[in-house]
Amino acid sequence: MTADASNSTDASITDVPARQRFEARSPAGEVVGFTAYQRDGDVVAMTHTEVDDAYEGQGVASRLIRVALDQMRVQGLQIDPQCPYVASWIERHADYQDLVVSS
């Protein structure tokens, strides 16, 4: 992915169920990051997070995860954080640890 990071704080985050991922899009509509998932009943495996190099270090991945987890919480879903970034993000944000499916 390549993009102009000049408006990274304006990136919009939306769920794209057909692609099984949440996407961050620039104001121009370019995908600048995503977090992929696979849903199985009430458990969502979060499998991969990726952000365009031009947007790294600007909070895009963190916003992606927060929005995704907030939406999953509203839907009553549990999370299987298979993506290392998602797992470490949840470890740093104790208020989201209750979403992790117990093994």
JSON list of C-alpha atoms in Angstrom, two decimals:
[
{"chain": "A", "resi": 1, "resn": "MET", "atom": "CA", "xyz": [0.00, 0.00, 0.00]},
{"chain": "A", "resi": 2, "resn": "THR", "atom": "CA", "xyz": [1.16, 3.53, -0.68]},
{"chain": "A", "resi": 3, "resn": "ALA", "atom": "CA", "xyz": [-0.59, 6.71, 0.31]},
{"chain": "A", "resi": 4, "resn": "ASP", "atom": "CA", "xyz": [-0.07, 10.34, 1.24]},
{"chain": "A", "resi": 5, "resn": "ALA", "atom": "CA", "xyz": [-0.14, 10.57, 5.04]},
{"chain": "A", "resi": 6, "resn": "SER", "atom": "CA", "xyz": [-0.96, 14.26, 5.17]},
{"chain": "A", "resi": 7, "resn": "ASN", "atom": "CA", "xyz": [-4.47, 13.65, 6.57]},
{"chain": "A", "resi": 8, "resn": "SER", "atom": "CA", "xyz": [-3.89, 10.53, 8.68]},
{"chain": "A", "resi": 9, "resn": "THR", "atom": "CA", "xyz": [-5.90, 11.89, 11.62]},
{"chain": "A", "resi": 10, "resn": "ASP", "atom": "CA", "xyz": [-8.90, 12.14, 9.32]},
{"chain": "A", "resi": 11, "resn": "ALA", "atom": "CA", "xyz": [-8.84, 8.45, 8.35]},
{"chain": "A", "resi": 12, "resn": "SER", "atom": "CA", "xyz": [-12.29, 6.90, 8.66]},
{"chain": "A", "resi": 13, "resn": "ILE", "atom": "CA", "xyz": [-12.69, 3.37, 10.02]},
{"chain": "A", "resi": 14, "resn": "THR", "atom": "CA", "xyz": [-15.42, 1.06, 8.77]},
{"chain": "A", "resi": 15, "resn": "ASP", "atom": "CA", "xyz": [-16.28, -2.62, 8.95]},
{"chain": "A", "resi": 16, "resn": "VAL", "atom": "CA", "xyz": [-16.27, -4.33, 5.56]},
{"chain": "A", "resi": 17, "resn": "PRO", "atom": "CA", "xyz": [-17.88, -7.72, 6.31]},
{"chain": "A", "resi": 18, "resn": "ALA", "atom": "CA", "xyz": [-17.57, -8.91, 2.70]},
{"chain": "A", "resi": 19, "resn": "ARG", "atom": "CA", "xyz": [-13.77, -8.64, 3.05]},
{"chain": "A", "resi": 20, "resn": "GLN", "atom": "CA", "xyz": [-13.76, -9.72, 6.73]},
{"chain": "A", "resi": 21, "resn": "ARG", "atom": "CA", "xyz": [-11.85, -6.68, 7.87]},
{"chain": "A", "resi": 22, "resn": "PHE", "atom": "CA", "xyz": [-12.08, -3.20, 9.29]},
{"chain": "A", "resi": 23, "resn": "GLU", "atom": "CA", "xyz": [-10.51, -0.64, 6.97]},
{"chain": "A", "resi": 24, "resn": "ALA", "atom": "CA", "xyz": [-8.98, 2.77, 7.60]},
{"chain": "A", "resi": 25, "resn": "ARG", "atom": "CA", "xyz": [-9.51, 5.06, 4.61]},
{"chain": "A", "resi": 26, "resn": "SER", "atom": "CA", "xyz": [-7.99, 8.43, 3.87]},
{"chain": "A", "resi": 27, "resn": "PRO", "atom": "CA", "xyz": [-10.31, 11.36, 3.07]},
{"chain": "A", "resi": 28, "resn": "ALA", "atom": "CA", "xyz": [-9.58, 10.57, -0.59]},
{"chain": "A", "resi": 29, "resn": "GLY", "atom": "CA", "xyz": [-10.94, 7.05, -0.08]},
{"chain": "A", "resi": 30, "resn": "GLU", "atom": "CA", "xyz": [-7.65, 5.14, -0.22]},
{"chain": "A", "resi": 31, "resn": "VAL", "atom": "CA", "xyz": [-7.28, 2.16, 2.12]},
{"chain": "A", "resi": 32, "resn": "VAL", "atom": "CA", "xyz": [-4.39, 3.09, 4.41]},
{"chain": "A", "resi": 33, "resn": "GLY", "atom": "CA", "xyz": [-4.73, 0.23, 6.89]},
{"chain": "A", "resi": 34, "resn": "PHE", "atom": "CA", "xyz": [-6.84, -2.72, 7.91]},
{"chain": "A", "resi": 35, "resn": "THR", "atom": "CA", "xyz": [-7.35, -5.34, 10.58]},
{"chain": "A", "resi": 36, "resn": "ALA", "atom": "CA", "xyz": [-8.59, -8.69, 9.28]},
{"chain": "A", "resi": 37, "resn": "TYR", "atom": "CA", "xyz": [-10.85, -11.09, 11.12]},
{"chain": "A", "resi": 38, "resn": "GLN", "atom": "CA", "xyz": [-12.66, -14.41, 10.80]},
{"chain": "A", "resi": 39, "resn": "ARG", "atom": "CA", "xyz": [-15.97, -14.79, 12.59]},
{"chain": "A", "resi": 40, "resn": "ASP", "atom": "CA", "xyz": [-17.15, -18.16, 13.89]},
{"chain": "A", "resi": 41, "resn": "GLY", "atom": "CA", "xyz": [-20.44, -17.76, 15.74]},
{"chain": "A", "resi": 42, "resn": "ASP", "atom": "CA", "xyz": [-19.88, -15.37, 18.64]},
{"chain": "A", "resi": 43, "resn": "VAL", "atom": "CA", "xyz": [-16.06, -15.57, 18.45]},
{"chain": "A", "resi": 44, "resn": "VAL", "atom": "CA", "xyz": [-14.02, -13.34, 16.18]},
{"chain": "A", "resi": 45, "resn": "ALA", "atom": "CA", "xyz": [-10.43, -14.34, 15.42]},
{"chain": "A", "resi": 46, "resn": "MET", "atom": "CA", "xyz": [-8.48, -11.18, 14.71]},
{"chain": "A", "resi": 47, "resn": "THR", "atom": "CA", "xyz": [-5.81, -12.46, 12.36]},
{"chain": "A", "resi": 48, "resn": "HIS", "atom": "CA", "xyz": [-3.76, -9.61, 10.88]},
{"chain": "A", "resi": 49, "resn": "THR", "atom": "CA", "xyz": [-3.28, -5.85, 11.09]},
{"chain": "A", "resi": 50, "resn": "GLU", "atom": "CA", "xyz": [-1.47, -3.80, 8.49]},
{"chain": "A", "resi": 51, "resn": "VAL", "atom": "CA", "xyz": [-0.93, -0.07, 8.02]},
{"chain": "A", "resi": 52, "resn": "ASP", "atom": "CA", "xyz": [0.61, 1.71, 5.04]},
{"chain": "A", "resi": 53, "resn": "ASP", "atom": "CA", "xyz": [4.23, 2.72, 5.73]},
{"chain": "A", "resi": 54, "resn": "ALA", "atom": "CA", "xyz": [3.32, 6.39, 5.29]},
{"chain": "A", "resi": 55, "resn": "TYR", "atom": "CA", "xyz": [0.82, 6.10, 8.18]},
{"chain": "A", "resi": 56, "resn": "GLU", "atom": "CA", "xyz": [2.91, 4.08, 10.64]},
{"chain": "A", "resi": 57, "resn": "GLY", "atom": "CA", "xyz": [3.43, 5.68, 14.03]},
{"chain": "A", "resi": 58, "resn": "GLN", "atom": "CA", "xyz": [0.40, 7.92, 13.67]},
{"chain": "A", "resi": 59, "resn": "GLY", "atom": "CA", "xyz": [-2.11, 5.86, 15.66]},
{"chain": "A", "resi": 60, "resn": "VAL", "atom": "CA", "xyz": [-3.98, 4.36, 12.70]},
{"chain": "A", "resi": 61, "resn": "ALA", "atom": "CA", "xyz": [-3.54, 0.75, 13.86]},
{"chain": "A", "resi": 62, "resn": "SER", "atom": "CA", "xyz": [-4.58, 1.62, 17.40]},
{"chain": "A", "resi": 63, "resn": "ARG", "atom": "CA", "xyz": [-7.70, 3.40, 16.14]},
{"chain": "A", "resi": 64, "resn": "LEU", "atom": "CA", "xyz": [-8.50, 0.41, 13.92]},
{"chain": "A", "resi": 65, "resn": "ILE", "atom": "CA", "xyz": [-8.33, -1.98, 16.86]},
{"chain": "A", "resi": 66, "resn": "ARG", "atom": "CA", "xyz": [-10.29, 0.28, 19.21]},
{"chain": "A", "resi": 67, "resn": "VAL", "atom": "CA", "xyz": [-13.13, 0.80, 16.71]},
{"chain": "A", "resi": 68, "resn": "ALA", "atom": "CA", "xyz": [-13.23, -2.91, 15.83]},
{"chain": "A", "resi": 69, "resn": "LEU", "atom": "CA", "xyz": [-13.31, -4.00, 19.48]},
{"chain": "A", "resi": 70, "resn": "ASP", "atom": "CA", "xyz": [-15.90, -1.38, 20.40]},
{"chain": "A", "resi": 71, "resn": "GLN", "atom": "CA", "xyz": [-18.19, -2.62, 17.63]},
{"chain": "A", "resi": 72, "resn": "MET", "atom": "CA", "xyz": [-17.63, -6.25, 18.63]},
{"chain": "A", "resi": 73, "resn": "ARG", "atom": "CA", "xyz": [-18.44, -5.41, 22.25]},
{"chain": "A", "resi": 74, "resn": "VAL", "atom": "CA", "xyz": [-21.75, -3.83, 21.20]},
{"chain": "A", "resi": 75, "resn": "GLN", "atom": "CA", "xyz": [-22.57, -7.02, 19.28]},
{"chain": "A", "resi": 76, "resn": "GLY", "atom": "CA", "xyz": [-21.75, -9.23, 22.30]},
{"chain": "A", "resi": 77, "resn": "LEU", "atom": "CA", "xyz": [-18.85, -10.97, 20.56]},
{"chain": "A", "resi": 78, "resn": "GLN", "atom": "CA", "xyz": [-15.68, -12.43, 22.04]},
{"chain": "A", "resi": 79, "resn": "ILE", "atom": "CA", "xyz": [-12.20, -11.98, 20.58]},
{"chain": "A", "resi": 80, "resn": "ASP", "atom": "CA", "xyz": [-9.46, -14.48, 19.77]},
{"chain": "A", "resi": 81, "resn": "PRO", "atom": "CA", "xyz": [-6.46, -12.16, 19.28]},
{"chain": "A", "resi": 82, "resn": "GLN", "atom": "CA", "xyz": [-4.30, -14.19, 16.88]},
{"chain": "A", "resi": 83, "resn": "CYS", "atom": "CA", "xyz": [-2.64, -11.07, 15.43]},
{"chain": "A", "resi": 84, "resn": "PRO", "atom": "CA", "xyz": [0.39, -10.15, 17.59]},
{"chain": "A", "resi": 85, "resn": "TYR", "atom": "CA", "xyz": [-0.44, -6.44, 17.35]},
{"chain": "A", "resi": 86, "resn": "VAL", "atom": "CA", "xyz": [-4.03, -7.00, 18.53]},
{"chain": "A", "resi": 87, "resn": "ALA", "atom": "CA", "xyz": [-2.85, -9.24, 21.38]},
{"chain": "A", "resi": 88, "resn": "SER", "atom": "CA", "xyz": [-0.32, -6.66, 22.59]},
{"chain": "A", "resi": 89, "resn": "TRP", "atom": "CA", "xyz": [-2.85, -3.82, 22.20]},
{"chain": "A", "resi": 90, "resn": "ILE", "atom": "CA", "xyz": [-5.36, -5.67, 24.38]},
{"chain": "A", "resi": 91, "resn": "GLU", "atom": "CA", "xyz": [-2.63, -6.36, 26.98]},
{"chain": "A", "resi": 92, "resn": "ARG", "atom": "CA", "xyz": [-1.99, -2.59, 27.18]},
{"chain": "A", "resi": 93, "resn": "HIS", "atom": "CA", "xyz": [-5.70, -1.72, 27.45]},
{"chain": "A", "resi": 94, "resn": "ALA", "atom": "CA", "xyz": [-7.13, -3.57, 30.43]},
{"chain": "A", "resi": 95, "resn": "ASP", "atom": "CA", "xyz": [-10.66, -2.32, 29.72]},
{"chain": "A", "resi": 96, "resn": "TYR", "atom": "CA", "xyz": [-10.75, -4.58, 26.63]},
{"chain": "A", "resi": 97, "resn": "GLN", "atom": "CA", "xyz": [-9.36, -7.76, 28.20]},
{"chain": "A", "resi": 98, "resn": "ASP", "atom": "CA", "xyz": [-12.85, -8.96, 29.09]},
{"chain": "A", "resi": 99, "resn": "LEU", "atom": "CA", "xyz": [-13.50, -9.46, 25.35]},
{"chain": "A", "resi": 100, "resn": "VAL", "atom": "CA", "xyz": [-10.84, -12.15, 25.01]},
{"chain": "A", "resi": 101, "resn": "VAL", "atom": "CA", "xyz": [-12.33, -15.61, 24.76]},
{"chain": "A", "resi": 102, "resn": "SER", "atom": "CA", "xyz": [-11.28, -17.83, 27.65]},
{"chain": "A", "resi": 103, "resn": "SER", "atom": "CA", "xyz": [-9.33, -20.90, 26.59]}
]
